[in-house]
Amino acid sequence: MMNNTIRVFVSRRIPAIGIDLLKKEGYQVELWSEDRPMTTEELMKAVKSADILLSLGENKLDTDFLQQNKHLKMISQFAVGYDNINIPEATRLGIPVGNTPDVLSEATADIAFGLTIAVSRKFFFNHKMIIEGGWGSFKPMAYLGQELSGKTLGIYGLGAIGIVMAQRCRGAYNMNIIYCNRTVNSIAEQKFDAVRVSFEELLGQSDVLSVHSVLSDETRGKFNAAAFKQMKPSSIFINTARGGIHNETDLIEALNSKTIWGAGLDVTNPEPMHKDNPLLSMENVAILPHIGSATVEARDGMSRLAAENIISYLNTGIIPHCVNPGAIQ
Ligand code: GLV
């Protein structure tokens, strides 16, 4: 296929760096220009005449979508997560899927680290209190937070983002690191003395428990009432991965009943979170609107990687970051 006959459809405005790379290859690049996610119908229509879809996590690429678009040569996801795509079906149909790991690890770990401090010292609650005119006299017994020095950080899912979180917590607070992961992470063990533990041990020993895993059948709803009950009453739960990994009703209950002490979330279930959600008015809670990768550096990196995945595949048959290599014959 000549490059100038290759059509790439990009389902949302993304930083120019990747678009420029695609255009430089001579591809025909079509962009969704409205400042809102496409509906499934709109995406379905737009993709009909495309060879490659550069997609965002906001569009569900389910069995039906994939079967109706099996002409796609590749899907290049502008995200590290890909739980919006039915990967086994894409593999079955021979559609490889690329993603954008690593470039957003620093940015996302910063959000996990920042939320940990924000929760431990009630930043968001106090900020809101000032805005509402509630800053009165110095109160010796009010707004007491917790210190993090020497505490234990438990990481659920220790990959590229989790290891940066470990580094932050170790460097700033000399925290002990424990982790629960399918495989051993020898870099974390060597650099940060991280100790691999069972899920039950992670729950029972963590002062801060930070989630950095993918959302899958194995992790969906993993942090539920039964899990929160095994955590320390002084513990802080942090989730910057996917909202589906915790049960939000159970989390609210665990905080209300003081089963756990606090929570910081960059991902919620559902998203967006409703403005009346009780979590937003709790003293020991900090919520952000899924901004883990929202830095200039990370988003530029994601745009570049999403484009490089496409260009490399078309030129060499290899996708540098492919989540289902089995799709490539
Ligand atoms: C964001 O949530 C991502 O998966 O990149």
CSV table of C-alpha atoms and ligand atoms in Angstrom, one decimal:
chain,number,residue,atom,x,y,z
A,1,MET,CA,0.0,0.0,0.0
A,2,MET,CA,1.4,3.4,-0.9
A,3,ASN,CA,1.7,5.7,2.2
A,4,ASN,CA,-0.6,8.4,0.6
A,5,THR,CA,-3.4,5.9,0.4
A,6,ILE,CA,-3.3,5.0,4.1
A,7,ARG,CA,-6.0,6.6,6.1
A,8,VAL,CA,-5.6,7.2,9.8
A,9,PHE,CA,-8.6,8.4,11.8
A,10,VAL,CA,-7.9,10.1,15.2
A,11,SER,CA,-10.9,10.2,17.5
A,12,ARG,CA,-10.0,13.2,19.5
A,13,ARG,CA,-7.7,16.3,19.3
A,14,ILE,CA,-4.3,15.2,20.7
A,15,PRO,CA,-0.9,17.1,20.8
A,16,ALA,CA,0.4,17.9,17.3
A,17,ILE,CA,3.6,16.0,17.7
A,18,GLY,CA,2.1,12.6,16.8
A,19,ILE,CA,-0.2,14.0,14.1
A,20,ASP,CA,2.8,15.7,12.4
A,21,LEU,CA,4.8,12.4,12.4
A,22,LEU,CA,1.9,10.6,10.7
A,23,LYS,CA,1.5,13.4,8.1
A,24,LYS,CA,5.3,13.4,7.5
A,25,GLU,CA,4.9,9.7,6.5
A,26,GLY,CA,2.4,10.8,3.9
A,27,TYR,CA,-0.6,9.2,5.5
A,28,GLN,CA,-4.1,10.8,5.1
A,29,VAL,CA,-4.9,11.9,8.7
A,30,GLU,CA,-8.5,12.7,9.6
A,31,LEU,CA,-9.3,14.2,13.0
A,32,TRP,CA,-12.4,14.5,15.1
A,33,SER,CA,-12.3,18.2,15.8
A,34,GLU,CA,-15.1,18.7,18.3
A,35,ASP,CA,-14.2,19.2,21.9
A,36,ARG,CA,-16.2,16.2,23.1
A,37,PRO,CA,-15.9,12.4,22.9
A,38,MET,CA,-17.4,10.8,19.8
A,39,THR,CA,-20.5,8.7,20.2
A,40,THR,CA,-20.2,5.1,19.2
A,41,GLU,CA,-22.4,5.8,16.1
A,42,GLU,CA,-20.2,8.7,15.1
A,43,LEU,CA,-17.0,6.6,15.5
A,44,MET,CA,-18.5,3.7,13.7
A,45,LYS,CA,-19.3,6.0,10.7
A,46,ALA,CA,-15.9,7.7,10.7
A,47,VAL,CA,-13.9,4.5,11.0
A,48,LYS,CA,-15.6,2.8,8.0
A,49,SER,CA,-13.3,4.4,5.6
A,50,ALA,CA,-10.1,4.3,7.8
A,51,ASP,CA,-7.3,1.8,7.8
A,52,ILE,CA,-6.1,2.7,11.2
A,53,LEU,CA,-7.9,4.0,14.3
A,54,LEU,CA,-6.0,6.2,16.8
A,55,SER,CA,-8.3,5.8,19.7
A,56,LEU,CA,-8.9,7.1,23.2
A,57,GLY,CA,-10.0,5.2,26.3
A,58,GLU,CA,-13.4,7.0,26.3
A,59,ASN,CA,-14.7,4.9,23.3
A,60,LYS,CA,-15.8,1.4,24.0
A,61,LEU,CA,-14.4,-0.8,21.3
A,62,ASP,CA,-16.5,-3.9,22.1
A,63,THR,CA,-17.1,-7.1,20.1
A,64,ASP,CA,-19.8,-5.5,18.0
A,65,PHE,CA,-17.6,-2.5,17.1
A,66,LEU,CA,-14.6,-4.7,16.3
A,67,GLN,CA,-16.7,-7.1,14.2
A,68,GLN,CA,-18.2,-4.3,12.2
A,69,ASN,CA,-14.7,-2.8,11.7
A,70,LYS,CA,-12.6,-5.9,11.1
A,71,HIS,CA,-11.1,-4.1,8.1
A,72,LEU,CA,-9.0,-2.1,10.5
A,73,LYS,CA,-5.3,-2.9,10.2
A,74,MET,CA,-4.5,-1.7,13.6
A,75,ILE,CA,-5.8,0.3,16.6
A,76,SER,CA,-3.4,2.7,18.2
A,77,GLN,CA,-4.5,3.6,21.7
A,78,PHE,CA,-3.6,7.0,23.1
A,79,ALA,CA,-3.4,5.7,26.7
A,80,VAL,CA,-1.5,3.0,28.6
A,81,GLY,CA,-4.8,1.4,29.7
A,82,TYR,CA,-6.8,-0.5,27.1
A,83,ASP,CA,-9.7,-1.9,29.2
A,84,ASN,CA,-12.1,-0.1,26.8
A,85,ILE,CA,-11.1,-2.6,24.0
A,86,ASN,CA,-12.1,-6.2,23.8
A,87,ILE,CA,-8.6,-7.5,23.3
A,88,PRO,CA,-9.3,-11.2,22.8
A,89,GLU,CA,-11.8,-10.3,20.1
A,90,ALA,CA,-9.3,-7.9,18.5
A,91,THR,CA,-6.7,-10.7,18.5
A,92,ARG,CA,-9.2,-13.1,17.1
A,93,LEU,CA,-9.9,-10.7,14.2
A,94,GLY,CA,-6.2,-10.1,13.7
A,95,ILE,CA,-6.3,-6.4,14.7
A,96,PRO,CA,-3.2,-5.5,16.7
A,97,VAL,CA,-3.5,-2.9,19.5
A,98,GLY,CA,-0.8,-0.5,20.5
A,99,ASN,CA,-0.6,1.5,23.7
A,100,THR,CA,1.5,4.2,25.3
A,101,PRO,CA,3.3,3.0,28.5
A,102,ASP,CA,6.2,4.6,30.3
A,103,VAL,CA,5.8,8.2,29.0
A,104,LEU,CA,3.1,8.8,31.6
A,105,SER,CA,4.6,7.0,34.5
A,106,GLU,CA,6.2,10.1,36.2
A,107,ALA,CA,3.0,12.1,35.7
A,108,THR,CA,0.7,9.5,37.1
A,109,ALA,CA,2.9,8.6,40.0
A,110,ASP,CA,3.0,12.3,40.9
A,111,ILE,CA,-0.8,12.2,41.2
A,112,ALA,CA,-0.7,9.1,43.4
A,113,PHE,CA,2.0,10.7,45.6
A,114,GLY,CA,0.3,14.1,45.6
A,115,LEU,CA,-3.0,12.5,46.6
A,116,THR,CA,-1.3,10.6,49.4
A,117,ILE,CA,0.0,13.9,51.0
A,118,ALA,CA,-3.3,15.7,50.2
A,119,VAL,CA,-5.3,13.0,52.1
A,120,SER,CA,-2.9,12.7,54.9
A,121,ARG,CA,-3.1,16.4,55.7
A,122,LYS,CA,-6.7,17.0,54.5
A,123,PHE,CA,-5.6,19.5,51.8
A,124,PHE,CA,-8.8,19.5,49.8
A,125,PHE,CA,-11.2,19.7,52.8
A,126,ASN,CA,-9.3,22.6,54.2
A,127,HIS,CA,-9.2,24.4,50.9
A,128,LYS,CA,-12.9,24.1,50.5
A,129,MET,CA,-13.5,25.2,54.1
A,130,ILE,CA,-11.6,28.5,53.4
A,131,ILE,CA,-13.6,29.1,50.2
A,132,GLU,CA,-16.8,28.6,52.2
A,133,GLY,CA,-15.6,31.2,54.8
A,134,GLY,CA,-15.0,28.7,57.5
A,135,TRP,CA,-11.4,29.7,58.5
A,136,GLY,CA,-11.8,30.7,62.1
A,137,SER,CA,-9.4,30.7,65.0
A,138,PHE,CA,-6.4,28.4,65.3
A,139,LYS,CA,-7.8,25.1,66.5
A,140,PRO,CA,-5.3,22.9,68.5
A,141,MET,CA,-7.4,19.8,68.1
A,142,ALA,CA,-8.9,20.2,64.7
A,143,TYR,CA,-7.9,19.0,61.2
A,144,LEU,CA,-5.2,16.7,62.5
A,145,GLY,CA,-3.6,14.6,59.8
A,146,GLN,CA,-1.1,11.9,59.8
A,147,GLU,CA,2.6,11.9,59.0
A,148,LEU,CA,4.0,9.6,56.4
A,149,SER,CA,7.7,9.2,57.5
A,150,GLY,CA,8.7,5.6,58.0
A,151,LYS,CA,5.2,4.2,57.2
A,152,THR,CA,4.5,1.3,54.9
A,153,LEU,CA,3.5,1.8,51.3
A,154,GLY,CA,1.6,-1.1,49.8
A,155,ILE,CA,1.5,-1.2,46.0
A,156,TYR,CA,-1.2,-3.3,44.2
A,157,GLY,CA,0.2,-3.9,40.7
A,158,LEU,CA,3.9,-3.0,40.6
A,159,GLY,CA,4.7,-2.0,37.1
A,160,ALA,CA,6.2,1.1,35.5
A,161,ILE,CA,3.9,3.6,37.4
A,162,GLY,CA,4.1,1.7,40.8
A,163,ILE,CA,7.8,1.8,40.8
A,164,VAL,CA,7.9,5.6,40.4
A,165,MET,CA,5.4,5.8,43.3
A,166,ALA,CA,7.7,3.6,45.3
A,167,GLN,CA,10.7,5.8,44.5
A,168,ARG,CA,8.8,9.0,45.5
A,169,CYS,CA,7.6,7.5,48.8
A,170,ARG,CA,11.0,6.0,49.6
A,171,GLY,CA,12.9,9.2,48.8
A,172,ALA,CA,10.6,11.6,50.5
A,173,TYR,CA,9.5,9.6,53.6
A,174,ASN,CA,11.8,6.6,53.7
A,175,MET,CA,8.7,4.4,53.6
A,176,ASN,CA,8.9,0.6,53.7
A,177,ILE,CA,7.6,-0.8,50.4
A,178,ILE,CA,5.6,-3.9,50.1
A,179,TYR,CA,3.8,-5.0,46.9
A,180,CYS,CA,1.4,-7.5,45.5
A,181,ASN,CA,2.0,-8.5,41.9
A,182,ARG,CA,1.7,-11.5,39.7
A,183,THR,CA,5.5,-11.5,39.2
A,184,VAL,CA,8.6,-10.5,41.1
A,185,ASN,CA,9.8,-7.0,40.5
A,186,SER,CA,13.5,-7.4,41.1
A,187,ILE,CA,14.3,-3.7,40.3
A,188,ALA,CA,11.9,-2.6,43.1
A,189,GLU,CA,13.4,-5.2,45.4
A,190,GLN,CA,17.0,-4.2,44.7
A,191,LYS,CA,16.5,-0.4,44.7
A,192,PHE,CA,13.8,0.1,47.3
A,193,ASP,CA,14.0,-3.1,49.4
A,194,ALA,CA,10.5,-3.8,48.3
A,195,VAL,CA,9.0,-7.1,49.6
A,196,ARG,CA,6.4,-9.1,47.7
A,197,VAL,CA,3.5,-10.1,49.8
A,198,SER,CA,0.1,-11.8,49.4
A,199,PHE,CA,-3.1,-9.7,48.8
A,200,GLU,CA,-4.1,-10.4,52.5
A,201,GLU,CA,-0.7,-9.2,53.8
A,202,LEU,CA,-0.9,-6.2,51.6
A,203,LEU,CA,-4.3,-5.3,53.1
A,204,GLY,CA,-3.2,-5.9,56.6
A,205,GLN,CA,0.2,-4.2,56.6
A,206,SER,CA,-0.2,-1.1,54.4
A,207,ASP,CA,-0.5,2.4,55.9
A,208,VAL,CA,-0.9,3.7,52.4
A,209,LEU,CA,-2.3,1.3,49.8
A,210,SER,CA,-1.9,2.5,46.3
A,211,VAL,CA,-3.4,0.8,43.2
A,212,HIS,CA,-1.4,0.7,40.0
A,213,SER,CA,-2.8,-2.4,38.3
A,214,VAL,CA,-4.7,-2.8,35.1
A,215,LEU,CA,-8.5,-3.2,35.2
A,216,SER,CA,-9.3,-6.9,34.3
A,217,ASP,CA,-11.6,-9.7,35.3
A,218,GLU,CA,-9.1,-10.4,38.1
A,219,THR,CA,-8.9,-6.9,39.5
A,220,ARG,CA,-12.5,-5.6,38.9
A,221,GLY,CA,-14.1,-4.8,42.3
A,222,LYS,CA,-11.1,-6.2,44.1
A,223,PHE,CA,-11.2,-3.4,46.8
A,224,ASN,CA,-14.6,-4.1,48.2
A,225,ALA,CA,-16.1,-4.3,51.7
A,226,ALA,CA,-14.3,-7.5,52.6
A,227,ALA,CA,-10.9,-6.0,51.5
A,228,PHE,CA,-11.4,-2.7,53.3
A,229,LYS,CA,-12.3,-4.7,56.5
A,230,GLN,CA,-8.8,-6.2,56.4
A,231,MET,CA,-7.1,-2.8,56.2
A,232,LYS,CA,-5.8,-0.8,59.2
A,233,PRO,CA,-8.3,1.7,60.6
A,234,SER,CA,-5.5,4.3,60.1
A,235,SER,CA,-4.9,3.4,56.4
A,236,ILE,CA,-5.2,5.5,53.3
A,237,PHE,CA,-6.5,4.0,50.0
A,238,ILE,CA,-5.2,5.6,46.8
A,239,ASN,CA,-6.4,4.7,43.3
A,240,THR,CA,-4.9,6.3,40.2
A,241,ALA,CA,-5.4,3.3,38.0
A,242,ARG,CA,-9.1,2.6,37.1
A,243,GLY,CA,-12.2,3.3,39.1
A,244,GLY,CA,-13.6,-0.2,38.4
A,245,ILE,CA,-10.9,-1.7,40.7
A,246,HIS,CA,-12.7,-0.4,43.8
A,247,ASN,CA,-16.3,-0.7,44.8
A,248,GLU,CA,-17.3,2.9,45.4
A,249,THR,CA,-20.3,2.2,47.6
A,250,ASP,CA,-18.1,-0.1,49.8
A,251,LEU,CA,-15.4,2.6,49.9
A,252,ILE,CA,-17.9,5.3,51.1
A,253,GLU,CA,-19.1,2.9,53.8
A,254,ALA,CA,-15.6,2.0,54.8
A,255,LEU,CA,-14.8,5.7,55.3
A,256,ASN,CA,-18.1,6.5,57.0
A,257,SER,CA,-17.6,3.6,59.5
A,258,LYS,CA,-13.9,4.5,60.0
A,259,THR,CA,-12.9,1.0,58.8
A,260,ILE,CA,-10.2,2.9,56.9
A,261,TRP,CA,-8.9,6.4,57.5
A,262,GLY,CA,-8.9,8.2,54.2
A,263,ALA,CA,-8.9,7.9,50.4
A,264,GLY,CA,-7.5,9.7,47.4
A,265,LEU,CA,-8.8,8.9,43.9
A,266,ASP,CA,-7.9,10.1,40.5
A,267,VAL,CA,-10.3,7.5,39.0
A,268,THR,CA,-13.8,6.9,40.1
A,269,ASN,CA,-16.7,4.6,39.3
A,270,PRO,CA,-18.5,5.9,37.3
A,271,GLU,CA,-16.6,8.8,35.7
A,272,PRO,CA,-17.4,11.6,35.8
A,273,MET,CA,-18.2,11.5,39.5
A,274,HIS,CA,-21.5,13.2,40.4
A,275,LYS,CA,-21.0,16.5,42.1
A,276,ASP,CA,-23.2,15.4,45.0
A,277,ASN,CA,-21.1,12.3,45.7
A,278,PRO,CA,-20.5,12.0,49.5
A,279,LEU,CA,-16.8,11.4,49.0
A,280,LEU,CA,-16.4,15.0,47.9
A,281,SER,CA,-17.4,16.4,51.3
A,282,MET,CA,-15.4,14.0,53.5
A,283,GLU,CA,-12.5,15.5,55.5
A,284,ASN,CA,-10.0,12.7,54.7
A,285,VAL,CA,-10.7,12.4,51.0
A,286,ALA,CA,-9.2,14.0,47.9
A,287,ILE,CA,-10.6,13.5,44.5
A,288,LEU,CA,-9.2,14.4,41.1
A,289,PRO,CA,-10.9,14.1,37.7
A,290,HIS,CA,-8.7,11.4,36.0
A,291,ILE,CA,-5.7,13.7,35.3
A,292,GLY,CA,-2.9,11.2,35.9
A,293,SER,CA,-1.3,11.8,32.5
A,294,ALA,CA,-2.3,15.4,32.1
A,295,THR,CA,1.1,17.0,31.8
A,296,VAL,CA,2.6,18.6,28.6
A,297,GLU,CA,5.4,16.1,28.7
A,298,ALA,CA,3.3,13.0,29.2
A,299,ARG,CA,0.6,13.9,26.6
A,300,ASP,CA,3.3,14.8,24.1
A,301,GLY,CA,5.0,11.5,24.8
A,302,MET,CA,1.7,9.6,24.4
A,303,SER,CA,1.0,11.4,21.1
A,304,ARG,CA,4.5,10.5,19.8
A,305,LEU,CA,4.3,6.9,20.9
A,306,ALA,CA,0.8,6.4,19.5
A,307,ALA,CA,2.1,7.6,16.1
A,308,GLU,CA,5.4,5.7,16.3
A,309,ASN,CA,3.4,2.5,17.0
A,310,ILE,CA,1.5,3.0,13.7
A,311,ILE,CA,4.5,4.1,11.6
A,312,SER,CA,6.7,1.2,12.9
A,313,TYR,CA,4.0,-1.3,12.2
A,314,LEU,CA,3.4,-0.1,8.7
A,315,ASN,CA,7.1,0.0,7.9
A,316,THR,CA,8.4,-3.0,9.7
A,317,GLY,CA,5.5,-5.1,10.9
A,318,ILE,CA,6.6,-4.5,14.5
A,319,ILE,CA,4.6,-2.5,17.0
A,320,PRO,CA,7.0,-1.2,19.7
A,321,HIS,CA,4.2,-1.3,22.4
A,322,CYS,CA,1.7,-3.9,21.4
A,323,VAL,CA,-0.8,-5.4,23.9
A,324,ASN,CA,-1.8,-8.4,21.8
A,325,PRO,CA,1.2,-9.5,19.7
A,326,GLY,CA,-0.8,-12.7,18.9
A,327,ALA,CA,-2.9,-10.6,16.5
A,328,ILE,CA,0.1,-10.2,14.2
A,329,GLN,CA,0.7,-13.2,11.9
B,1,GLV,C1,-5.1,6.8,31.3
B,1,GLV,O1,-5.9,6.5,32.1
B,1,GLV,C2,-4.4,5.9,30.5
B,1,GLV,O2,-4.7,4.7,30.6
B,1,GLV,O3,-3.4,6.3,29.8
